[in-house]
Amino acid sequence: MAGRDPFVLDDPVGESLRGRHAPLARRVGKAVTYLPDVSTFAAVTTDPDPVKWADLTELLGRGAFADMFSCPVLPPPDWKPVFVLEGRQMILPGDGAAGRPADETDDDVVELDADSVPEMLDLVERTRPGPFWSRTPELGTYLGIREKGTLVAMAGERLRPPGWTEISAVCTAPEARGQGHAARLVGALAARIEARGEGAFLHVAEANVGARALYEKLGFVTRRHVTFRGFRTP
């Protein structure tokens, strides 16, 4: 992984918003978040200056939801917790099985465009893979698999800290599970990411044992355990 700094993955939201996703960001002082309908993720600088939390409150509004993802710093005690979820951050080593170029030749895997957004939202509503909004596909490339013209599986690119791209929104319709669609999509995305000279990574809930097993089978390894958190601004 020469040239890929793994430490940027300690703050993937902030690194993305201050870097390649800057055109999709809105910011106040030391706080930054995505534009509406792209993502709810927000970040603040990791320095000790407490003004950053006032900046985030100004940015989001009072009594608003602050989705801090795996932010390495915690807000003041008057920020009300909304959720806490334990998870893992996993990366694909350079020789990972998911990145084999052969995955790119899968004719059933198609690139999804703006016209596909309504059916992507429908699939998300049915499968609940995690946060996904009408403009989320603007974060990167999304791939899908159709059966008889209906989108039954998809996965795409989300956070993009320097040198890395996150694979996310991996989901399959209930009636199409057990056919290896998720593995094919993750493999195709990983191949594209590695072809750009970047590293592939992803996040998974600790309780999602099935997904963890799939990613490990594809060659992903746990880099660190993370805690996902959301708060309500004071």
CSV table of N, CA and C in Angstrom, one decimal, residues 131-212:
chain,number,residue,atom,x,y,z
A,131,PRO,N,-27.5,4.8,5.8
A,131,PRO,CA,-28.0,6.1,5.3
A,131,PRO,C,-27.8,6.2,3.8
A,132,PHE,N,-28.9,6.6,3.1
A,132,PHE,CA,-28.8,6.7,1.7
A,132,PHE,C,-29.9,7.7,1.3
A,133,TRP,N,-29.5,8.8,0.5
A,133,TRP,CA,-30.5,9.8,0.2
A,133,TRP,C,-30.5,10.0,-1.3
A,134,SER,N,-31.3,10.9,-1.8
A,134,SER,CA,-31.5,11.1,-3.2
A,134,SER,C,-30.2,11.6,-3.9
A,135,ARG,N,-29.3,12.3,-3.2
A,135,ARG,CA,-28.1,12.7,-3.9
A,135,ARG,C,-26.9,11.9,-3.4
A,136,THR,N,-27.1,10.9,-2.6
A,136,THR,CA,-25.9,10.1,-2.2
A,136,THR,C,-25.1,9.5,-3.4
A,137,PRO,N,-25.8,9.1,-4.5
A,137,PRO,CA,-25.0,8.6,-5.7
A,137,PRO,C,-23.9,9.6,-6.2
A,138,GLU,N,-24.0,10.9,-5.8
A,138,GLU,CA,-23.1,11.9,-6.3
A,138,GLU,C,-21.7,11.7,-5.6
A,139,LEU,N,-21.7,10.8,-4.6
A,139,LEU,CA,-20.4,10.6,-3.9
A,139,LEU,C,-19.4,9.8,-4.7
A,140,GLY,N,-19.9,9.0,-5.6
A,140,GLY,CA,-19.0,8.2,-6.4
A,140,GLY,C,-19.7,7.3,-7.3
A,141,THR,N,-19.1,6.2,-7.8
A,141,THR,CA,-19.7,5.3,-8.7
A,141,THR,C,-20.5,4.3,-8.0
A,142,TYR,N,-21.7,4.0,-8.6
A,142,TYR,CA,-22.6,2.9,-8.0
A,142,TYR,C,-22.8,1.9,-9.1
A,143,LEU,N,-22.7,0.6,-8.7
A,143,LEU,CA,-22.9,-0.5,-9.6
A,143,LEU,C,-24.1,-1.3,-9.2
A,144,GLY,N,-24.8,-1.9,-10.1
A,144,GLY,CA,-26.0,-2.7,-9.8
A,144,GLY,C,-26.1,-4.0,-10.6
A,145,ILE,N,-27.0,-4.8,-10.2
A,145,ILE,CA,-27.4,-6.0,-11.0
A,145,ILE,C,-28.9,-6.1,-11.1
A,146,ARG,N,-29.3,-6.3,-12.3
A,146,ARG,CA,-30.8,-6.4,-12.6
A,146,ARG,C,-31.2,-7.8,-13.0
A,147,GLU,N,-32.4,-8.1,-12.6
A,147,GLU,CA,-33.0,-9.4,-13.0
A,147,GLU,C,-34.3,-9.1,-13.7
A,148,LYS,N,-34.4,-9.4,-15.0
A,148,LYS,CA,-35.7,-9.1,-15.7
A,148,LYS,C,-36.0,-7.6,-15.7
A,149,GLY,N,-34.9,-6.8,-15.8
A,149,GLY,CA,-35.1,-5.4,-15.8
A,149,GLY,C,-35.2,-4.7,-14.5
A,150,THR,N,-35.3,-5.5,-13.4
A,150,THR,CA,-35.5,-4.9,-12.0
A,150,THR,C,-34.2,-4.9,-11.3
A,151,LEU,N,-33.9,-3.8,-10.7
A,151,LEU,CA,-32.6,-3.7,-9.9
A,151,LEU,C,-32.8,-4.5,-8.6
A,152,VAL,N,-32.0,-5.5,-8.4
A,152,VAL,CA,-32.1,-6.4,-7.3
A,152,VAL,C,-30.9,-6.3,-6.3
A,153,ALA,N,-29.8,-5.7,-6.7
A,153,ALA,CA,-28.6,-5.6,-5.9
A,153,ALA,C,-27.8,-4.4,-6.3
A,154,MET,N,-27.1,-3.7,-5.4
A,154,MET,CA,-26.2,-2.6,-5.7
A,154,MET,C,-25.2,-2.4,-4.6
A,155,ALA,N,-24.2,-1.6,-5.0
A,155,ALA,CA,-23.1,-1.2,-4.0
A,155,ALA,C,-22.5,0.0,-4.7
A,156,GLY,N,-21.8,0.8,-3.9
A,156,GLY,CA,-21.2,2.0,-4.4
A,156,GLY,C,-20.1,2.6,-3.6
A,157,GLU,N,-19.6,3.7,-4.1
A,157,GLU,CA,-18.5,4.4,-3.4
A,157,GLU,C,-19.1,5.6,-2.6
A,158,ARG,N,-18.5,5.7,-1.3
A,158,ARG,CA,-19.0,6.7,-0.4
A,158,ARG,C,-17.9,7.7,0.0
A,159,LEU,N,-17.3,7.5,1.2
A,159,LEU,CA,-16.3,8.4,1.6
A,159,LEU,C,-15.0,8.2,0.8
A,160,ARG,N,-14.3,9.3,0.6
A,160,ARG,CA,-13.1,9.3,-0.2
A,160,ARG,C,-12.0,10.1,0.4
A,161,PRO,N,-11.4,9.7,1.5
A,161,PRO,CA,-10.2,10.3,2.0
A,161,PRO,C,-9.0,10.1,1.1
A,162,PRO,N,-8.0,10.9,1.2
A,162,PRO,CA,-6.9,10.8,0.3
A,162,PRO,C,-6.3,9.4,0.1
A,163,GLY,N,-6.3,8.9,-1.1
A,163,GLY,CA,-5.7,7.6,-1.4
A,163,GLY,C,-6.6,6.4,-1.2
A,164,TRP,N,-7.8,6.7,-0.7
A,164,TRP,CA,-8.7,5.6,-0.4
A,164,TRP,C,-10.2,5.9,-0.9
A,165,THR,N,-10.9,4.8,-1.1
A,165,THR,CA,-12.4,5.0,-1.4
A,165,THR,C,-13.1,3.9,-0.6
A,166,GLU,N,-14.2,4.4,0.0
A,166,GLU,CA,-15.0,3.5,0.8
A,166,GLU,C,-16.1,2.8,-0.1
A,167,ILE,N,-16.3,1.5,0.1
A,167,ILE,CA,-17.4,0.8,-0.5
A,167,ILE,C,-18.6,0.7,0.5
A,168,SER,N,-19.8,1.1,0.0
A,168,SER,CA,-20.9,1.2,0.9
A,168,SER,C,-22.2,0.9,0.2
A,169,ALA,N,-23.3,1.0,0.9
A,169,ALA,CA,-24.7,0.7,0.3
A,169,ALA,C,-24.7,-0.7,-0.3
A,170,VAL,N,-24.1,-1.6,0.2
A,170,VAL,CA,-24.1,-3.0,-0.3
A,170,VAL,C,-25.4,-3.6,0.1
A,171,CYS,N,-26.3,-3.9,-0.9
A,171,CYS,CA,-27.6,-4.5,-0.5
A,171,CYS,C,-28.2,-5.3,-1.7
A,172,THR,N,-29.0,-6.3,-1.3
A,172,THR,CA,-29.6,-7.2,-2.2
A,172,THR,C,-31.0,-7.4,-1.8
A,173,ALA,N,-32.0,-7.4,-2.8
A,173,ALA,CA,-33.4,-7.6,-2.5
A,173,ALA,C,-33.6,-9.0,-1.9
A,174,PRO,N,-34.5,-9.2,-1.0
A,174,PRO,CA,-34.7,-10.5,-0.4
A,174,PRO,C,-34.9,-11.6,-1.4
A,175,GLU,N,-35.6,-11.4,-2.4
A,175,GLU,CA,-35.9,-12.5,-3.4
A,175,GLU,C,-34.7,-12.8,-4.2
A,176,ALA,N,-33.6,-12.0,-4.2
A,176,ALA,CA,-32.4,-12.3,-5.0
A,176,ALA,C,-31.2,-12.7,-4.2
A,177,ARG,N,-31.4,-12.9,-2.9
A,177,ARG,CA,-30.2,-13.3,-2.1
A,177,ARG,C,-29.8,-14.7,-2.3
A,178,GLY,N,-28.5,-15.0,-1.9
A,178,GLY,CA,-28.0,-16.3,-2.0
A,178,GLY,C,-27.4,-16.6,-3.4
A,179,GLN,N,-27.2,-15.6,-4.3
A,179,GLN,CA,-26.7,-15.8,-5.6
A,179,GLN,C,-25.3,-15.2,-5.8
A,180,GLY,N,-24.8,-14.6,-4.7
A,180,GLY,CA,-23.4,-14.0,-4.8
A,180,GLY,C,-23.4,-12.6,-5.4
A,181,HIS,N,-24.5,-12.0,-5.4
A,181,HIS,CA,-24.6,-10.6,-6.0
A,181,HIS,C,-23.7,-9.6,-5.2
A,182,ALA,N,-23.7,-9.7,-3.9
A,182,ALA,CA,-23.0,-8.7,-3.1
A,182,ALA,C,-21.5,-8.9,-3.3
A,183,ALA,N,-21.0,-10.2,-3.4
A,183,ALA,CA,-19.6,-10.4,-3.6
A,183,ALA,C,-19.2,-9.9,-5.0
A,184,ARG,N,-20.0,-10.1,-6.0
A,184,ARG,CA,-19.6,-9.6,-7.3
A,184,ARG,C,-19.5,-8.1,-7.4
A,185,LEU,N,-20.5,-7.4,-6.7
A,185,LEU,CA,-20.5,-6.0,-6.8
A,185,LEU,C,-19.3,-5.4,-6.0
A,186,VAL,N,-19.0,-5.9,-4.8
A,186,VAL,CA,-17.9,-5.5,-4.0
A,186,VAL,C,-16.6,-5.7,-4.8
A,187,GLY,N,-16.5,-6.9,-5.4
A,187,GLY,CA,-15.3,-7.2,-6.2
A,187,GLY,C,-15.1,-6.3,-7.3
A,188,ALA,N,-16.2,-6.0,-8.0
A,188,ALA,CA,-16.1,-5.1,-9.2
A,188,ALA,C,-15.7,-3.7,-8.7
A,189,LEU,N,-16.2,-3.2,-7.6
A,189,LEU,CA,-15.9,-1.9,-7.1
A,189,LEU,C,-14.4,-1.8,-6.7
A,190,ALA,N,-14.0,-2.9,-5.9
A,190,ALA,CA,-12.6,-2.9,-5.5
A,190,ALA,C,-11.6,-3.0,-6.6
A,191,ALA,N,-12.0,-3.6,-7.7
A,191,ALA,CA,-11.1,-3.7,-8.9
A,191,ALA,C,-11.0,-2.3,-9.5
A,192,ARG,N,-12.1,-1.5,-9.6
A,192,ARG,CA,-12.0,-0.2,-10.1
A,192,ARG,C,-11.1,0.7,-9.2
A,193,ILE,N,-11.4,0.6,-7.9
A,193,ILE,CA,-10.6,1.4,-6.9
A,193,ILE,C,-9.1,1.1,-7.0
A,194,GLU,N,-8.8,-0.1,-7.0
A,194,GLU,CA,-7.4,-0.5,-7.1
A,194,GLU,C,-6.7,-0.1,-8.4
A,195,ALA,N,-7.5,-0.1,-9.5
A,195,ALA,CA,-7.0,0.3,-10.8
A,195,ALA,C,-6.6,1.8,-10.8
A,196,ARG,N,-7.3,2.5,-9.9
A,196,ARG,CA,-6.9,4.0,-9.8
A,196,ARG,C,-5.7,4.2,-8.9
A,197,GLY,N,-5.2,3.1,-8.3
A,197,GLY,CA,-4.1,3.2,-7.4
A,197,GLY,C,-4.5,3.6,-6.0
A,198,GLU,N,-5.8,3.4,-5.7
A,198,GLU,CA,-6.3,3.7,-4.3
A,198,GLU,C,-6.5,2.4,-3.6
A,199,GLY,N,-6.8,2.6,-2.3
A,199,GLY,CA,-7.1,1.4,-1.4
A,199,GLY,C,-8.6,1.4,-1.2
A,200,ALA,N,-9.2,0.2,-1.1
A,200,ALA,CA,-10.6,0.0,-0.8
A,200,ALA,C,-10.8,-0.2,0.7
A,201,PHE,N,-11.8,0.4,1.2
A,201,PHE,CA,-12.1,0.1,2.6
A,201,PHE,C,-13.6,0.2,2.8
A,202,LEU,N,-14.1,-0.2,3.9
A,202,LEU,CA,-15.5,-0.2,4.2
A,202,LEU,C,-15.8,-0.2,5.7
A,203,HIS,N,-17.0,0.0,6.1
A,203,HIS,CA,-17.4,-0.1,7.5
A,203,HIS,C,-18.6,-1.1,7.6
A,204,VAL,N,-18.6,-1.8,8.7
A,204,VAL,CA,-19.7,-2.8,8.9
A,204,VAL,C,-20.0,-2.8,10.4
A,205,ALA,N,-21.3,-3.0,10.7
A,205,ALA,CA,-21.8,-3.1,12.1
A,205,ALA,C,-21.2,-4.3,12.7
A,206,GLU,N,-20.8,-4.2,14.0
A,206,GLU,CA,-20.2,-5.4,14.6
A,206,GLU,C,-21.2,-6.6,14.7
A,207,ALA,N,-22.5,-6.2,14.8
A,207,ALA,CA,-23.5,-7.3,14.9
A,207,ALA,C,-23.9,-7.9,13.6
A,208,ASN,N,-23.4,-7.3,12.5
A,208,ASN,CA,-23.7,-7.9,11.2
A,208,ASN,C,-22.7,-9.0,10.8
A,209,VAL,N,-22.9,-10.1,11.5
A,209,VAL,CA,-21.9,-11.2,11.3
A,209,VAL,C,-21.8,-11.7,9.9
A,210,GLY,N,-23.0,-11.8,9.2
A,210,GLY,CA,-23.0,-12.3,7.8
A,210,GLY,C,-22.2,-11.4,6.9
A,211,ALA,N,-22.3,-10.1,7.0
A,211,ALA,CA,-21.6,-9.2,6.2
A,211,ALA,C,-20.1,-9.3,6.5
A,212,ARG,N,-19.8,-9.3,7.8
A,212,ARG,CA,-18.3,-9.4,8.1
A,212,ARG,C,-17.7,-10.6,7.5
